[in-house]
Amino acid sequence: MNRGHKSAVALAHQFIANALPENGVAVDATAGNGNDTVFLAEKMPKGTVYSFDIQPEALAQTKVLLEKQGLSNVKLIHDGHQNIDSHLSGPVDAAMFNLGYLPKGDHSITTKPDNTVVALDKVTKMLKVGGRISLIVYTGHPGGLDELMAVENYLSGLDSLSYWVTGLKFINRPPTAPVSFFVERVI
Ligand code: SAH
């Protein structure tokens, strides 16, 4: 883990925290190591977190973290985020995407541009007014740059009256540093 990664995660948490009512509904599109799921569940003690991953190891690790914190307001879903609408219909207060591969897992299993964009489109349409989405995109692995372009292309097409969208990169770090996007539905 490098500094760019840590600060990207911290910024995403700051941005998302403001969109989480204690009884809200949030989506962790990539459970991974479970940190975002725990963050969302802690902020919404009376709410529900839907946490997706295609790897059983990721969900198992997330479950351990949740049990450690005594959190039971999470639905762990072993399915691709592109199928989100099979599991919830919205509306949602927030969604988080931390893309790429699981650092301690199989680095050849990464999120894929097509699935990411389908999931992002579905969850964007489920977003409440005032709801927020964060994405962290990693470009250092094969396919990572394609994913960055796909995400940026999708987001750049969102109606600017309804959605406020920004992108952030670490200007003085190598091009492989993570790139973040922040979305808020404003009307
Ligand atoms: N790169 C981040 C961690 C990303 S973890 C970091 O360094 O912290 C990304 C997770 O997405 C992995 O656990 C992977 O199994 C999961 N994933 C890949 N494709 C997915 C899909 N279609 N739906 C849901 N999760 C997926």
PDB file of C-alpha atoms and ligand atoms in Angstrom:
ATOM      1  CA  MET A   1       0.000   0.000   0.000  1.00  0.00           C
ATOM      2  CA  ASN A   2       1.422   3.387  -0.916  1.00  0.00           C
ATOM      3  CA  ARG A   3       0.531   6.900   0.178  1.00  0.00           C
ATOM      4  CA  GLY A   4      -1.473   7.608  -2.948  1.00  0.00           C
ATOM      5  CA  HIS A   5      -3.682   4.634  -2.264  1.00  0.00           C
ATOM      6  CA  LYS A   6      -4.253   5.544   1.379  1.00  0.00           C
ATOM      7  CA  SER A   7      -5.148   9.124   0.650  1.00  0.00           C
ATOM      8  CA  ALA A   8      -7.490   8.095  -2.170  1.00  0.00           C
ATOM      9  CA  VAL A   9      -9.364   5.843   0.252  1.00  0.00           C
ATOM     10  CA  ALA A  10      -9.431   8.569   2.928  1.00  0.00           C
ATOM     11  CA  LEU A  11     -10.842  11.111   0.462  1.00  0.00           C
ATOM     12  CA  ALA A  12     -13.530   8.673  -0.661  1.00  0.00           C
ATOM     13  CA  HIS A  13     -14.536   8.088   2.958  1.00  0.00           C
ATOM     14  CA  GLN A  14     -14.744  11.827   3.640  1.00  0.00           C
ATOM     15  CA  PHE A  15     -16.873  12.408   0.563  1.00  0.00           C
ATOM     16  CA  ILE A  16     -19.218   9.491   1.206  1.00  0.00           C
ATOM     17  CA  ALA A  17     -19.617  10.122   4.969  1.00  0.00           C
ATOM     18  CA  ASN A  18     -21.697  13.227   4.290  1.00  0.00           C
ATOM     19  CA  ALA A  19     -24.272  11.232   2.330  1.00  0.00           C
ATOM     20  CA  LEU A  20     -24.966   8.564   4.964  1.00  0.00           C
ATOM     21  CA  PRO A  21     -28.036   8.912   7.187  1.00  0.00           C
ATOM     22  CA  GLU A  22     -27.978   6.502  10.140  1.00  0.00           C
ATOM     23  CA  ASN A  23     -30.808   4.499   8.577  1.00  0.00           C
ATOM     24  CA  GLY A  24     -29.556   4.764   4.986  1.00  0.00           C
ATOM     25  CA  VAL A  25     -28.915   2.273   2.207  1.00  0.00           C
ATOM     26  CA  ALA A  26     -25.449   1.956   0.708  1.00  0.00           C
ATOM     27  CA  VAL A  27     -23.625  -0.294  -1.729  1.00  0.00           C
ATOM     28  CA  ASP A  28     -20.053  -1.504  -1.571  1.00  0.00           C
ATOM     29  CA  ALA A  29     -19.631  -2.650  -5.171  1.00  0.00           C
ATOM     30  CA  THR A  30     -16.275  -4.316  -4.409  1.00  0.00           C
ATOM     31  CA  ALA A  31     -16.068  -5.775  -0.906  1.00  0.00           C
ATOM     32  CA  GLY A  32     -12.384  -6.686  -1.376  1.00  0.00           C
ATOM     33  CA  ASN A  33     -10.652  -6.506   1.987  1.00  0.00           C
ATOM     34  CA  GLY A  34     -13.854  -5.255   3.655  1.00  0.00           C
ATOM     35  CA  ASN A  35     -12.701  -1.839   4.837  1.00  0.00           C
ATOM     36  CA  ASP A  36     -15.277   0.173   2.888  1.00  0.00           C
ATOM     37  CA  THR A  37     -18.080  -2.176   3.952  1.00  0.00           C
ATOM     38  CA  VAL A  38     -17.116  -1.728   7.626  1.00  0.00           C
ATOM     39  CA  PHE A  39     -16.905   2.050   7.153  1.00  0.00           C
ATOM     40  CA  LEU A  40     -20.413   2.177   5.614  1.00  0.00           C
ATOM     41  CA  ALA A  41     -21.922  -0.158   8.227  1.00  0.00           C
ATOM     42  CA  GLU A  42     -20.478   1.855  11.124  1.00  0.00           C
ATOM     43  CA  LYS A  43     -21.860   5.122   9.757  1.00  0.00           C
ATOM     44  CA  MET A  44     -25.369   3.669   9.313  1.00  0.00           C
ATOM     45  CA  PRO A  45     -26.130   1.655  12.466  1.00  0.00           C
ATOM     46  CA  LYS A  46     -29.823   1.478  11.550  1.00  0.00           C
ATOM     47  CA  GLY A  47     -29.243   1.171   7.820  1.00  0.00           C
ATOM     48  CA  THR A  48     -28.271  -1.537   5.355  1.00  0.00           C
ATOM     49  CA  VAL A  49     -25.104  -2.093   3.352  1.00  0.00           C
ATOM     50  CA  TYR A  50     -25.196  -4.318   0.269  1.00  0.00           C
ATOM     51  CA  SER A  51     -21.686  -5.594  -0.294  1.00  0.00           C
ATOM     52  CA  PHE A  52     -20.747  -7.401  -3.508  1.00  0.00           C
ATOM     53  CA  ASP A  53     -17.787  -9.523  -4.510  1.00  0.00           C
ATOM     54  CA  ILE A  54     -17.187 -12.383  -6.928  1.00  0.00           C
ATOM     55  CA  GLN A  55     -14.461 -13.929  -4.718  1.00  0.00           C
ATOM     56  CA  PRO A  56     -15.554 -15.981  -1.700  1.00  0.00           C
ATOM     57  CA  GLU A  57     -12.238 -15.115   0.026  1.00  0.00           C
ATOM     58  CA  ALA A  58     -13.067 -11.419  -0.138  1.00  0.00           C
ATOM     59  CA  LEU A  59     -16.525 -11.943   1.346  1.00  0.00           C
ATOM     60  CA  ALA A  60     -15.102 -14.223   4.044  1.00  0.00           C
ATOM     61  CA  GLN A  61     -12.512 -11.603   4.992  1.00  0.00           C
ATOM     62  CA  THR A  62     -15.200  -8.921   5.058  1.00  0.00           C
ATOM     63  CA  LYS A  63     -17.386 -11.119   7.284  1.00  0.00           C
ATOM     64  CA  VAL A  64     -14.543 -11.561   9.784  1.00  0.00           C
ATOM     65  CA  LEU A  65     -14.007  -7.785   9.960  1.00  0.00           C
ATOM     66  CA  LEU A  66     -17.731  -7.161  10.447  1.00  0.00           C
ATOM     67  CA  GLU A  67     -17.974  -9.749  13.227  1.00  0.00           C
ATOM     68  CA  LYS A  68     -14.945  -8.223  14.946  1.00  0.00           C
ATOM     69  CA  GLN A  69     -16.734  -4.868  14.984  1.00  0.00           C
ATOM     70  CA  GLY A  70     -20.078  -6.421  16.009  1.00  0.00           C
ATOM     71  CA  LEU A  71     -21.783  -5.150  12.835  1.00  0.00           C
ATOM     72  CA  SER A  72     -24.807  -7.050  11.508  1.00  0.00           C
ATOM     73  CA  ASN A  73     -26.375  -4.510   9.142  1.00  0.00           C
ATOM     74  CA  VAL A  74     -24.652  -5.837   6.003  1.00  0.00           C
ATOM     75  CA  LYS A  75     -25.868  -8.165   3.279  1.00  0.00           C
ATOM     76  CA  LEU A  76     -22.862  -9.956   1.781  1.00  0.00           C
ATOM     77  CA  ILE A  77     -23.649 -10.879  -1.817  1.00  0.00           C
ATOM     78  CA  HIS A  78     -21.621 -13.386  -3.801  1.00  0.00           C
ATOM     79  CA  ASP A  79     -22.394 -12.001  -7.239  1.00  0.00           C
ATOM     80  CA  GLY A  80     -20.969  -9.509  -9.714  1.00  0.00           C
ATOM     81  CA  HIS A  81     -21.905  -5.875  -9.137  1.00  0.00           C
ATOM     82  CA  GLN A  82     -23.240  -5.757 -12.715  1.00  0.00           C
ATOM     83  CA  ASN A  83     -26.177  -7.813 -11.354  1.00  0.00           C
ATOM     84  CA  ILE A  84     -26.946  -5.316  -8.592  1.00  0.00           C
ATOM     85  CA  ASP A  85     -30.564  -4.979  -9.730  1.00  0.00           C
ATOM     86  CA  SER A  86     -31.165  -8.671  -8.944  1.00  0.00           C
ATOM     87  CA  HIS A  87     -30.493  -7.866  -5.277  1.00  0.00           C
ATOM     88  CA  LEU A  88     -31.852  -4.369  -4.652  1.00  0.00           C
ATOM     89  CA  SER A  89     -33.949  -1.857  -6.497  1.00  0.00           C
ATOM     90  CA  GLY A  90     -32.877   1.309  -4.674  1.00  0.00           C
ATOM     91  CA  PRO A  91     -33.091   4.115  -3.866  1.00  0.00           C
ATOM     92  CA  VAL A  92     -29.592   4.271  -2.418  1.00  0.00           C
ATOM     93  CA  ASP A  93     -27.777   6.965  -0.445  1.00  0.00           C
ATOM     94  CA  ALA A  94     -24.278   5.997  -1.483  1.00  0.00           C
ATOM     95  CA  ALA A  95     -22.120   3.553  -3.400  1.00  0.00           C
ATOM     96  CA  MET A  96     -18.398   2.894  -3.320  1.00  0.00           C
ATOM     97  CA  PHE A  97     -16.250   1.277  -6.012  1.00  0.00           C
ATOM     98  CA  ASN A  98     -12.659   0.411  -5.142  1.00  0.00           C
ATOM     99  CA  LEU A  99     -11.558  -1.212  -8.388  1.00  0.00           C
ATOM    100  CA  GLY A 100      -8.645  -3.354  -9.542  1.00  0.00           C
ATOM    101  CA  TYR A 101      -7.430  -6.487  -7.784  1.00  0.00           C
ATOM    102  CA  LEU A 102      -7.490  -7.660  -4.203  1.00  0.00           C
ATOM    103  CA  PRO A 103      -4.001  -6.728  -2.917  1.00  0.00           C
ATOM    104  CA  LYS A 104      -3.496  -9.940  -0.926  1.00  0.00           C
ATOM    105  CA  GLY A 105      -5.319 -12.127  -3.452  1.00  0.00           C
ATOM    106  CA  ASP A 106      -4.956 -13.316  -7.045  1.00  0.00           C
ATOM    107  CA  HIS A 107      -3.783 -10.245  -8.988  1.00  0.00           C
ATOM    108  CA  SER A 108      -5.164 -11.679 -12.238  1.00  0.00           C
ATOM    109  CA  ILE A 109      -8.729 -11.325 -10.896  1.00  0.00           C
ATOM    110  CA  THR A 110      -9.560  -7.681 -11.492  1.00  0.00           C
ATOM    111  CA  THR A 111     -12.696  -5.668 -11.995  1.00  0.00           C
ATOM    112  CA  LYS A 112     -13.585  -5.380 -15.694  1.00  0.00           C
ATOM    113  CA  PRO A 113     -14.559  -2.213 -17.593  1.00  0.00           C
ATOM    114  CA  ASP A 114     -17.809  -3.599 -19.009  1.00  0.00           C
ATOM    115  CA  ASN A 115     -19.080  -4.896 -15.664  1.00  0.00           C
ATOM    116  CA  THR A 116     -17.927  -1.780 -13.844  1.00  0.00           C
ATOM    117  CA  VAL A 117     -19.791   0.524 -16.230  1.00  0.00           C
ATOM    118  CA  VAL A 118     -22.975  -1.577 -16.113  1.00  0.00           C
ATOM    119  CA  ALA A 119     -22.910  -1.516 -12.292  1.00  0.00           C
ATOM    120  CA  LEU A 120     -22.093   2.192 -12.211  1.00  0.00           C
ATOM    121  CA  ASP A 121     -24.962   2.971 -14.587  1.00  0.00           C
ATOM    122  CA  LYS A 122     -27.447   0.928 -12.568  1.00  0.00           C
ATOM    123  CA  VAL A 123     -26.434   2.421  -9.221  1.00  0.00           C
ATOM    124  CA  THR A 124     -26.290   5.976 -10.610  1.00  0.00           C
ATOM    125  CA  LYS A 125     -29.939   5.578 -11.606  1.00  0.00           C
ATOM    126  CA  MET A 126     -30.804   4.304  -8.094  1.00  0.00           C
ATOM    127  CA  LEU A 127     -29.184   7.294  -6.364  1.00  0.00           C
ATOM    128  CA  LYS A 128     -31.342   9.518  -4.151  1.00  0.00           C
ATOM    129  CA  VAL A 129     -31.126  13.277  -4.586  1.00  0.00           C
ATOM    130  CA  GLY A 130     -28.102  14.157  -2.435  1.00  0.00           C
ATOM    131  CA  GLY A 131     -26.767  10.621  -2.827  1.00  0.00           C
ATOM    132  CA  ARG A 132     -23.100  10.092  -3.620  1.00  0.00           C
ATOM    133  CA  ILE A 133     -20.819   7.618  -5.433  1.00  0.00           C
ATOM    134  CA  SER A 134     -17.040   7.312  -5.086  1.00  0.00           C
ATOM    135  CA  LEU A 135     -14.752   5.381  -7.399  1.00  0.00           C
ATOM    136  CA  ILE A 136     -11.066   4.612  -7.100  1.00  0.00           C
ATOM    137  CA  VAL A 137      -9.516   3.366 -10.330  1.00  0.00           C
ATOM    138  CA  TYR A 138      -6.081   1.722 -10.507  1.00  0.00           C
ATOM    139  CA  THR A 139      -4.159   1.933 -13.756  1.00  0.00           C
ATOM    140  CA  GLY A 140      -1.016  -0.049 -12.962  1.00  0.00           C
ATOM    141  CA  HIS A 141      -2.371  -3.503 -13.843  1.00  0.00           C
ATOM    142  CA  PRO A 142      -3.247  -4.909 -17.292  1.00  0.00           C
ATOM    143  CA  GLY A 143      -6.630  -3.544 -18.312  1.00  0.00           C
ATOM    144  CA  GLY A 144      -6.480  -0.768 -15.731  1.00  0.00           C
ATOM    145  CA  LEU A 145      -6.128   2.057 -18.253  1.00  0.00           C
ATOM    146  CA  ASP A 146      -9.066   0.670 -20.242  1.00  0.00           C
ATOM    147  CA  GLU A 147     -11.116   0.688 -17.066  1.00  0.00           C
ATOM    148  CA  LEU A 148     -10.129   4.290 -16.366  1.00  0.00           C
ATOM    149  CA  MET A 149     -11.197   5.327 -19.872  1.00  0.00           C
ATOM    150  CA  ALA A 150     -14.478   3.416 -19.618  1.00  0.00           C
ATOM    151  CA  VAL A 151     -15.365   4.990 -16.275  1.00  0.00           C
ATOM    152  CA  GLU A 152     -14.401   8.478 -17.421  1.00  0.00           C
ATOM    153  CA  ASN A 153     -16.331   8.051 -20.654  1.00  0.00           C
ATOM    154  CA  TYR A 154     -19.454   6.946 -18.794  1.00  0.00           C
ATOM    155  CA  LEU A 155     -19.260   9.728 -16.214  1.00  0.00           C
ATOM    156  CA  SER A 156     -18.587  12.440 -18.781  1.00  0.00           C
ATOM    157  CA  GLY A 157     -21.935  11.599 -20.382  1.00  0.00           C
ATOM    158  CA  LEU A 158     -24.008  12.157 -17.233  1.00  0.00           C
ATOM    159  CA  ASP A 159     -26.461  15.046 -17.373  1.00  0.00           C
ATOM    160  CA  SER A 160     -24.723  17.968 -15.687  1.00  0.00           C
ATOM    161  CA  LEU A 161     -27.970  19.389 -14.311  1.00  0.00           C
ATOM    162  CA  SER A 162     -28.725  16.183 -12.384  1.00  0.00           C
ATOM    163  CA  TYR A 163     -25.232  15.001 -11.474  1.00  0.00           C
ATOM    164  CA  TRP A 164     -22.214  16.815 -10.133  1.00  0.00           C
ATOM    165  CA  VAL A 165     -19.107  14.823 -11.160  1.00  0.00           C
ATOM    166  CA  THR A 166     -15.422  15.433 -10.455  1.00  0.00           C
ATOM    167  CA  GLY A 167     -12.215  13.507 -11.021  1.00  0.00           C
ATOM    168  CA  LEU A 168      -9.035  13.709  -9.008  1.00  0.00           C
ATOM    169  CA  LYS A 169      -5.523  12.525  -9.676  1.00  0.00           C
ATOM    170  CA  PHE A 170      -2.316  12.854  -7.718  1.00  0.00           C
ATOM    171  CA  ILE A 171      -0.519  15.300  -9.954  1.00  0.00           C
ATOM    172  CA  ASN A 172       2.979  14.730  -8.529  1.00  0.00           C
ATOM    173  CA  ARG A 173       2.851  10.939  -8.372  1.00  0.00           C
ATOM    174  CA  PRO A 174       3.609   8.373 -11.105  1.00  0.00           C
ATOM    175  CA  PRO A 175       0.891   7.754 -13.711  1.00  0.00           C
ATOM    176  CA  THR A 176       0.068   4.464 -11.982  1.00  0.00           C
ATOM    177  CA  ALA A 177      -1.245   6.272  -8.873  1.00  0.00           C
ATOM    178  CA  PRO A 178      -4.976   5.733  -8.334  1.00  0.00           C
ATOM    179  CA  VAL A 179      -7.486   8.091  -9.932  1.00  0.00           C
ATOM    180  CA  SER A 180     -10.649   8.997  -8.019  1.00  0.00           C
ATOM    181  CA  PHE A 181     -14.094  10.089  -9.157  1.00  0.00           C
ATOM    182  CA  PHE A 182     -16.853  11.604  -7.060  1.00  0.00           C
ATOM    183  CA  VAL A 183     -20.503  11.795  -8.119  1.00  0.00           C
ATOM    184  CA  GLU A 184     -23.430  13.511  -6.421  1.00  0.00           C
ATOM    185  CA  ARG A 185     -26.997  13.540  -7.636  1.00  0.00           C
ATOM    186  CA  VAL A 186     -28.076  17.161  -7.184  1.00  0.00           C
ATOM    187  CA  ILE A 187     -31.664  17.127  -8.497  1.00  0.00           C
TER     188      ILE A 187
HETATM  189  N1  SAH B   1      -7.296  -2.338  -5.639  1.00  0.00           N
HETATM  190  C1  SAH B   1      -7.937  -2.076  -4.360  1.00  0.00           C
HETATM  191  C2  SAH B   1      -8.772  -3.228  -3.900  1.00  0.00           C
HETATM  192  C3  SAH B   1      -9.770  -3.629  -4.915  1.00  0.00           C
HETATM  193  S1  SAH B   1     -10.527  -5.089  -4.427  1.00  0.00           S
HETATM  194  C4  SAH B   1      -6.860  -1.807  -3.302  1.00  0.00           C
HETATM  195  O1  SAH B   1      -5.682  -1.870  -3.634  1.00  0.00           O
HETATM  196  O2  SAH B   1      -7.241  -1.576  -2.157  1.00  0.00           O
HETATM  197  C5  SAH B   1     -11.522  -5.339  -5.833  1.00  0.00           C
HETATM  198  C6  SAH B   1     -12.470  -6.475  -5.570  1.00  0.00           C
HETATM  199  O3  SAH B   1     -13.412  -6.472  -6.648  1.00  0.00           O
HETATM  200  C7  SAH B   1     -11.834  -7.864  -5.565  1.00  0.00           C
HETATM  201  O4  SAH B   1     -12.055  -8.486  -4.328  1.00  0.00           O
HETATM  202  C8  SAH B   1     -12.562  -8.594  -6.710  1.00  0.00           C
HETATM  203  O5  SAH B   1     -12.857  -9.941  -6.401  1.00  0.00           O
HETATM  204  C9  SAH B   1     -13.826  -7.792  -6.826  1.00  0.00           C
HETATM  205  N2  SAH B   1     -14.510  -7.888  -8.126  1.00  0.00           N
HETATM  206  C10 SAH B   1     -13.990  -8.094  -9.351  1.00  0.00           C
HETATM  207  N3  SAH B   1     -14.978  -8.123 -10.270  1.00  0.00           N
HETATM  208  C11 SAH B   1     -16.142  -7.930  -9.604  1.00  0.00           C
HETATM  209  C12 SAH B   1     -17.503  -7.854  -9.994  1.00  0.00           C
HETATM  210  N4  SAH B   1     -17.877  -7.979 -11.269  1.00  0.00           N
HETATM  211  N5  SAH B   1     -18.428  -7.646  -9.035  1.00  0.00           N
HETATM  212  C13 SAH B   1     -18.078  -7.514  -7.728  1.00  0.00           C
HETATM  213  N6  SAH B   1     -16.802  -7.578  -7.291  1.00  0.00           N
HETATM  214  C14 SAH B   1     -15.846  -7.783  -8.229  1.00  0.00           C
END
